[in-house]
Amino acid sequence: SQKQETYDLIHREVHRVNQTTTEGSRVKKFILLHKELDPDEAELTRTKKLKRDFISSRYGELIEGIYSGKEEIQVEALVKYRDGRTGLVKTSVKVRKMEREG
């Protein structure tokens, strides 16, 4: 979800967790993906573990956008629906920065 309310909720939780970690371990930026990760699309195992190499490959542009300082990243992705249909999703994903803490 790209809703402001969702970003605000996640921001509060990340802020809370950041208060309990050291400076080097704190989350500095985050995004909310345009879709849920799905085992049927080989992003997760059936036991819900991330397939890191696949994630890095599929979402490389988003990862690069976060580290390059972008505030918003344009996404165009092929999505497979549970009923077998496919569709093209075009959206923008906001990069949310955490304020410096500590």
PDB file of C-alpha atoms in Angstrom:
ATOM      1  CA  SER A   1       0.000   0.000   0.000  1.00  0.00           C
ATOM      2  CA  GLN A   2       1.251   3.452  -0.850  1.00  0.00           C
ATOM      3  CA  LYS A   3      -1.252   5.141   1.479  1.00  0.00           C
ATOM      4  CA  GLN A   4       0.142   7.832   3.765  1.00  0.00           C
ATOM      5  CA  GLU A   5      -1.543   6.208   6.779  1.00  0.00           C
ATOM      6  CA  THR A   6       0.283   2.940   6.098  1.00  0.00           C
ATOM      7  CA  TYR A   7       3.640   4.695   5.738  1.00  0.00           C
ATOM      8  CA  ASP A   8       3.001   6.564   9.000  1.00  0.00           C
ATOM      9  CA  LEU A   9       2.149   3.341  10.858  1.00  0.00           C
ATOM     10  CA  ILE A  10       5.277   1.568   9.618  1.00  0.00           C
ATOM     11  CA  HIS A  11       7.377   4.684  10.331  1.00  0.00           C
ATOM     12  CA  ARG A  12       6.229   4.682  13.971  1.00  0.00           C
ATOM     13  CA  GLU A  13       7.087   0.996  14.375  1.00  0.00           C
ATOM     14  CA  VAL A  14      10.503   1.367  12.734  1.00  0.00           C
ATOM     15  CA  HIS A  15      11.177   4.379  14.990  1.00  0.00           C
ATOM     16  CA  ARG A  16      10.226   2.296  18.051  1.00  0.00           C
ATOM     17  CA  VAL A  17      12.540  -0.557  17.023  1.00  0.00           C
ATOM     18  CA  ASN A  18      15.353   1.858  16.133  1.00  0.00           C
ATOM     19  CA  GLN A  19      15.298   3.128  19.728  1.00  0.00           C
ATOM     20  CA  THR A  20      16.416  -0.314  20.906  1.00  0.00           C
ATOM     21  CA  THR A  21      19.321  -0.795  18.477  1.00  0.00           C
ATOM     22  CA  THR A  22      22.769   0.654  17.982  1.00  0.00           C
ATOM     23  CA  GLU A  23      23.354   3.446  15.453  1.00  0.00           C
ATOM     24  CA  GLY A  24      24.904   1.125  12.868  1.00  0.00           C
ATOM     25  CA  SER A  25      21.977  -1.296  13.021  1.00  0.00           C
ATOM     26  CA  ARG A  26      19.172   1.236  12.656  1.00  0.00           C
ATOM     27  CA  VAL A  27      16.873   1.394   9.651  1.00  0.00           C
ATOM     28  CA  LYS A  28      17.662   4.610   7.765  1.00  0.00           C
ATOM     29  CA  LYS A  29      15.150   4.333   4.893  1.00  0.00           C
ATOM     30  CA  PHE A  30      12.336   2.006   3.900  1.00  0.00           C
ATOM     31  CA  ILE A  31       9.793   1.415   1.165  1.00  0.00           C
ATOM     32  CA  LEU A  32       6.482  -0.377   0.993  1.00  0.00           C
ATOM     33  CA  LEU A  33       6.419  -2.677  -2.002  1.00  0.00           C
ATOM     34  CA  HIS A  34       3.701  -2.318  -4.606  1.00  0.00           C
ATOM     35  CA  LYS A  35       2.656  -5.941  -4.004  1.00  0.00           C
ATOM     36  CA  GLU A  36       2.887  -8.657  -1.388  1.00  0.00           C
ATOM     37  CA  LEU A  37       5.772 -11.110  -1.739  1.00  0.00           C
ATOM     38  CA  ASP A  38       4.452 -14.456  -2.957  1.00  0.00           C
ATOM     39  CA  PRO A  39       5.759 -18.050  -3.006  1.00  0.00           C
ATOM     40  CA  ASP A  40       3.876 -18.592  -6.288  1.00  0.00           C
ATOM     41  CA  GLU A  41       6.124 -15.986  -7.901  1.00  0.00           C
ATOM     42  CA  ALA A  42       9.307 -17.581  -6.474  1.00  0.00           C
ATOM     43  CA  GLU A  43       9.954 -14.616  -4.148  1.00  0.00           C
ATOM     44  CA  LEU A  44       9.482 -16.729  -1.014  1.00  0.00           C
ATOM     45  CA  THR A  45       9.810 -20.368  -0.130  1.00  0.00           C
ATOM     46  CA  ARG A  46       6.646 -22.216   0.893  1.00  0.00           C
ATOM     47  CA  THR A  47       7.733 -21.633   4.514  1.00  0.00           C
ATOM     48  CA  LYS A  48       7.811 -17.845   3.826  1.00  0.00           C
ATOM     49  CA  LYS A  49      11.609 -17.439   3.785  1.00  0.00           C
ATOM     50  CA  LEU A  50      12.981 -14.802   1.402  1.00  0.00           C
ATOM     51  CA  LYS A  51      14.782 -16.000  -1.711  1.00  0.00           C
ATOM     52  CA  ARG A  52      17.437 -13.309  -1.467  1.00  0.00           C
ATOM     53  CA  ASP A  53      19.086 -13.766  -4.870  1.00  0.00           C
ATOM     54  CA  PHE A  54      15.727 -13.696  -6.629  1.00  0.00           C
ATOM     55  CA  ILE A  55      14.576 -10.658  -4.627  1.00  0.00           C
ATOM     56  CA  SER A  56      17.821  -8.857  -5.448  1.00  0.00           C
ATOM     57  CA  SER A  57      17.338  -9.590  -9.133  1.00  0.00           C
ATOM     58  CA  ARG A  58      13.619  -8.753  -9.366  1.00  0.00           C
ATOM     59  CA  TYR A  59      13.688  -5.661  -7.139  1.00  0.00           C
ATOM     60  CA  GLY A  60      17.177  -4.404  -7.999  1.00  0.00           C
ATOM     61  CA  GLU A  61      15.874  -1.083  -9.346  1.00  0.00           C
ATOM     62  CA  LEU A  62      14.050  -0.421  -6.075  1.00  0.00           C
ATOM     63  CA  ILE A  63      17.119  -1.324  -4.025  1.00  0.00           C
ATOM     64  CA  GLU A  64      19.293   0.914  -6.191  1.00  0.00           C
ATOM     65  CA  GLY A  65      16.749   3.733  -5.886  1.00  0.00           C
ATOM     66  CA  ILE A  66      16.826   3.562  -2.094  1.00  0.00           C
ATOM     67  CA  TYR A  67      20.622   3.763  -1.945  1.00  0.00           C
ATOM     68  CA  SER A  68      20.917   6.445  -4.649  1.00  0.00           C
ATOM     69  CA  GLY A  69      18.851   8.922  -2.648  1.00  0.00           C
ATOM     70  CA  LYS A  70      15.649   8.929  -4.696  1.00  0.00           C
ATOM     71  CA  GLU A  71      12.489  10.064  -2.933  1.00  0.00           C
ATOM     72  CA  GLU A  72      10.199   8.133  -5.257  1.00  0.00           C
ATOM     73  CA  ILE A  73      10.823   5.210  -7.617  1.00  0.00           C
ATOM     74  CA  GLN A  74       8.727   4.419 -10.686  1.00  0.00           C
ATOM     75  CA  VAL A  75       7.788   0.737 -10.917  1.00  0.00           C
ATOM     76  CA  GLU A  76       6.509  -1.268 -13.851  1.00  0.00           C
ATOM     77  CA  ALA A  77       6.024  -4.944 -13.044  1.00  0.00           C
ATOM     78  CA  LEU A  78       4.333  -8.012 -14.428  1.00  0.00           C
ATOM     79  CA  VAL A  79       2.036  -9.504 -11.785  1.00  0.00           C
ATOM     80  CA  LYS A  80       0.648 -13.047 -11.732  1.00  0.00           C
ATOM     81  CA  TYR A  81      -2.777 -13.333 -10.117  1.00  0.00           C
ATOM     82  CA  ARG A  82      -3.880 -16.424  -8.204  1.00  0.00           C
ATOM     83  CA  ASP A  83      -6.362 -17.328 -10.950  1.00  0.00           C
ATOM     84  CA  GLY A  84      -3.519 -17.535 -13.491  1.00  0.00           C
ATOM     85  CA  ARG A  85      -4.050 -14.191 -15.199  1.00  0.00           C
ATOM     86  CA  THR A  86      -1.194 -11.741 -15.570  1.00  0.00           C
ATOM     87  CA  GLY A  87      -1.238  -7.973 -15.580  1.00  0.00           C
ATOM     88  CA  LEU A  88       1.092  -5.019 -15.819  1.00  0.00           C
ATOM     89  CA  VAL A  89       1.278  -2.746 -12.781  1.00  0.00           C
ATOM     90  CA  LYS A  90       2.621   0.790 -13.120  1.00  0.00           C
ATOM     91  CA  THR A  91       3.005   2.777  -9.928  1.00  0.00           C
ATOM     92  CA  SER A  92       5.445   4.812  -7.914  1.00  0.00           C
ATOM     93  CA  VAL A  93       6.946   3.705  -4.622  1.00  0.00           C
ATOM     94  CA  LYS A  94       7.870   6.322  -2.028  1.00  0.00           C
ATOM     95  CA  VAL A  95      11.169   6.093  -0.154  1.00  0.00           C
ATOM     96  CA  ARG A  96      10.612   7.044   3.469  1.00  0.00           C
ATOM     97  CA  LYS A  97      13.613   8.391   5.406  1.00  0.00           C
ATOM     98  CA  MET A  98      13.923   7.957   9.136  1.00  0.00           C
ATOM     99  CA  GLU A  99      15.029  11.027  11.060  1.00  0.00           C
ATOM    100  CA  ARG A 100      18.422  10.847  12.718  1.00  0.00           C
ATOM    101  CA  GLU A 101      17.940   9.333  16.131  1.00  0.00           C
ATOM    102  CA  GLY A 102      20.091   9.289  19.163  1.00  0.00           C
TER     103      GLY A 102
END
